[in-house]
Amino acid sequence: MQVVVDGSIYAVDEYGSGKKTPVVIFHGWGRSKEEWSYLAKKISDQRKVYAVDCPGFGGSTKPRGIRSIYEYSLLIQRLIEYLGLKQVILVGHSLGGRIGTVLASRPTRIKIVQLILIDPAGLKVFSFKRVGLYFLSKVFFFVPRYIRTRFAHRLMDEDYRNSAGNRDLYRAVVSHNLARSIKLIKCPTLLIWGYNDNVLPVYLTKVYRKFVRDIIVRIAWNSEHDPHISEPDFVVRKIKEFIK
């Protein structure tokens, strides 16, 4: 279905029925709600589940003038309020994890009953790739431009390369380190992480363990950045155990 909130169009898929707390799912950068259909159906036997195309993706309007993940998350908050949901369970993957972290760490009119983060973005990542980019920026002055371009393209974040037409939005929503926000999460939280994630390393789970008071961490040992795709039944099982 399509929902219009403050003049913006949002594409939302609704699953299931029941009186238990509804679930709202947010996908990662460059993705869509479609990849969540299997999981949404599996957990919607006693509750409604909403899978949302985040602003600027899928069937949802690209927002204008967004300067931060906080402003971006406010759009999602307004959508949830428009749907008439007073309390929810949030599920967020990657970019969706950023959204979930922000909403769960700030006072809103919506009660976040539980938070489920799947390989969430939000923490600054130290990696050899970033160190390499810094080093190369110093020596590339002496390298022909066509070689600089080729190497820079190969080393750039995949999300950024795939964000043509959305790069202003990309820079706005990924520029904030959410370490402080993570410390403010009060609701029970389930963290699922792909052990072989080469985008957001599994060592980041240690930060969440340290700063989120009420957290369960589950590792998808055979997954990279998308355990909900590579190990869907494992993720479904862990979510159902958590939200029962």
XYZ file of C-alpha atoms in Angstrom:
244
model
C 0.000 0.000 0.000
C 0.976 3.641 -0.379
C 0.709 6.103 2.479
C 1.004 9.884 2.130
C 2.457 11.709 5.136
C 3.251 15.432 5.018
C 3.149 15.296 1.224
C 5.601 12.396 0.931
C 4.699 8.950 -0.386
C 5.705 5.847 1.561
C 5.428 2.292 0.269
C 4.430 -0.079 3.061
C 3.613 -3.803 3.028
C 1.322 -5.020 5.803
C 1.259 -8.633 6.979
C -0.788 -10.635 9.444
C -3.148 -9.663 12.230
C -3.526 -10.069 15.960
C -3.340 -8.136 19.191
C 0.328 -8.574 20.007
C 2.683 -5.614 19.619
C 3.151 -4.795 15.915
C 6.546 -4.987 14.238
C 7.952 -2.355 11.867
C 10.874 -3.339 9.615
C 13.422 -1.012 7.987
C 15.823 -2.219 5.281
C 19.431 -1.317 4.532
C 20.915 1.232 2.136
C 19.944 0.688 -1.487
C 17.532 -2.111 -0.579
C 13.750 -2.354 -0.329
C 10.983 -3.899 1.737
C 10.697 -6.761 -0.764
C 13.633 -8.664 0.726
C 11.763 -8.872 4.032
C 8.625 -10.599 2.785
C 9.695 -14.093 3.917
C 10.613 -12.992 7.418
C 7.558 -10.739 7.762
C 5.200 -13.587 6.878
C 6.906 -15.924 9.331
C 6.564 -13.611 12.340
C 3.088 -12.240 11.574
C 1.002 -15.135 12.900
C -0.131 -13.244 16.019
C 0.617 -9.632 15.167
C 0.730 -7.116 12.360
C 4.048 -6.603 10.645
C 4.872 -3.576 8.502
C 7.783 -3.609 6.054
C 8.646 -0.090 4.933
C 10.512 1.307 1.951
C 12.717 3.883 3.648
C 12.525 7.450 2.285
C 14.346 7.638 -1.041
C 14.186 3.898 -1.784
C 11.777 1.546 -3.501
C 8.364 3.146 -3.793
C 8.969 5.875 -1.216
C 9.610 9.506 -2.102
C 13.154 10.840 -1.808
C 13.204 13.436 0.985
C 14.630 16.887 0.374
C 16.878 18.914 2.613
C 17.737 16.107 5.012
C 20.885 17.018 6.946
C 21.254 14.167 9.418
C 20.123 10.698 10.424
C 18.071 12.387 13.143
C 15.987 14.328 10.613
C 15.712 11.203 8.474
C 14.498 9.130 11.429
C 11.915 11.787 12.268
C 10.267 11.062 8.907
C 9.944 7.421 9.938
C 8.559 8.436 13.316
C 5.847 10.490 11.618
C 4.979 7.548 9.387
C 4.593 5.243 12.399
C 2.388 7.824 14.112
C 0.298 8.165 10.946
C -0.252 4.399 10.933
C -1.768 4.802 14.389
C 0.809 2.653 16.164
C 1.237 3.633 19.816
C 3.823 0.989 20.647
C 6.004 -1.062 18.337
C 8.843 -3.513 17.985
C 11.445 -2.143 15.579
C 13.568 -4.283 13.264
C 16.396 -2.551 11.433
C 19.125 -3.856 9.140
C 22.226 -1.763 8.367
C 20.766 1.700 7.567
C 17.556 0.489 9.201
C 19.642 -0.199 12.291
C 20.639 3.456 12.344
C 16.984 4.408 12.273
C 16.108 1.953 15.027
C 18.986 3.158 17.194
C 17.926 6.792 16.898
C 14.244 6.120 17.594
C 14.997 3.860 20.562
C 17.406 6.345 22.125
C 15.209 9.445 21.986
C 11.931 10.324 23.685
C 9.022 9.995 21.251
C 5.270 9.610 21.448
C 5.786 6.033 20.272
C 6.760 3.419 22.827
C 9.580 1.241 21.527
C 8.808 -2.023 23.296
C 11.725 -3.983 21.832
C 14.510 -3.297 19.355
C 15.991 -5.807 16.909
C 19.188 -4.782 15.147
C 20.661 -6.846 12.321
C 24.219 -5.874 11.349
C 23.327 -2.264 12.196
C 25.223 0.734 10.893
C 25.994 3.642 13.176
C 29.461 3.124 14.634
C 32.647 4.365 13.041
C 34.613 1.440 11.682
C 38.401 1.262 11.827
C 39.603 -0.733 8.870
C 42.667 -1.197 6.736
C 40.617 0.062 3.809
C 40.176 3.461 5.469
C 43.853 3.602 6.474
C 44.731 2.686 2.916
C 42.601 5.501 1.561
C 44.386 7.991 3.815
C 47.805 6.734 2.710
C 46.847 6.730 -0.940
C 45.520 10.278 -0.674
C 49.069 11.327 0.269
C 50.879 9.516 -2.541
C 48.272 9.773 -5.323
C 49.410 13.307 -6.119
C 52.327 11.710 -7.937
C 50.215 9.118 -9.772
C 48.513 9.702 -13.156
C 44.847 10.692 -12.847
C 43.416 7.654 -14.671
C 45.175 5.339 -12.194
C 44.002 7.425 -9.221
C 40.427 7.211 -10.459
C 40.586 3.453 -10.978
C 41.995 2.746 -7.516
C 39.732 5.212 -5.742
C 36.676 3.654 -7.346
C 37.704 0.179 -6.228
C 38.334 1.304 -2.660
C 35.220 3.427 -2.174
C 32.446 2.062 -0.003
C 30.119 -0.082 -2.080
C 27.096 1.726 -0.670
C 28.456 5.056 -1.887
C 29.205 3.699 -5.355
C 25.651 2.394 -5.519
C 24.094 5.647 -4.323
C 23.966 7.529 -7.617
C 21.181 10.085 -7.346
C 21.123 9.700 -3.560
C 24.640 10.768 -2.636
C 23.529 13.917 -0.834
C 21.199 11.764 1.255
C 23.952 9.190 1.798
C 26.362 11.785 3.127
C 23.694 13.186 5.450
C 22.557 9.928 7.032
C 25.939 8.216 7.450
C 27.938 11.171 8.771
C 26.971 10.765 12.424
C 28.628 8.369 14.845
C 25.804 6.955 16.969
C 28.003 5.764 19.852
C 26.269 8.169 22.242
C 22.833 7.112 21.041
C 23.635 3.444 21.647
C 24.314 4.240 25.306
C 20.800 5.705 25.596
C 18.933 2.600 24.419
C 16.753 1.442 27.316
C 14.443 -1.136 25.742
C 15.251 -4.864 25.482
C 17.419 -5.347 22.406
C 18.258 -8.317 20.194
C 21.432 -7.949 18.143
C 22.013 -10.375 15.262
C 25.317 -10.175 13.382
C 26.803 -12.049 10.461
C 30.131 -13.480 11.604
C 31.742 -12.908 8.200
C 30.375 -9.388 7.670
C 32.976 -7.509 5.619
C 31.042 -4.229 5.742
C 30.509 -3.901 9.493
C 32.890 -6.236 11.363
C 31.528 -8.580 13.998
C 33.848 -7.084 16.637
C 31.382 -4.183 16.878
C 29.110 -6.473 18.879
C 31.460 -5.854 21.817
C 30.500 -2.180 21.821
C 26.804 -3.023 21.970
C 27.379 -5.576 24.736
C 29.202 -2.952 26.767
C 26.776 -0.063 26.403
C 23.273 -1.508 25.916
C 21.960 -2.588 29.303
C 19.426 -5.191 28.224
C 20.806 -6.971 25.178
C 20.958 -10.440 23.669
C 23.601 -11.051 21.001
C 23.273 -13.833 18.452
C 25.881 -14.576 15.786
C 24.909 -15.923 12.355
C 28.053 -17.965 11.802
C 27.547 -18.631 8.089
C 26.524 -15.110 7.085
C 28.119 -11.909 5.895
C 26.208 -8.588 6.010
C 22.760 -10.049 5.272
C 21.913 -12.901 7.668
C 18.191 -12.348 7.066
C 18.861 -13.456 3.477
C 21.605 -16.065 3.889
C 20.206 -17.642 7.074
C 16.544 -16.555 7.118
C 15.239 -19.394 9.277
C 17.905 -18.748 11.913
C 16.951 -15.065 12.034
C 13.230 -15.867 12.140
C 13.775 -18.299 14.992
C 15.789 -15.844 17.065
C 13.282 -13.053 16.500
C 10.314 -15.240 17.445
C 12.089 -16.372 20.615
C 12.746 -12.739 21.493
C 9.338 -11.184 20.835
C 7.135 -13.965 22.206
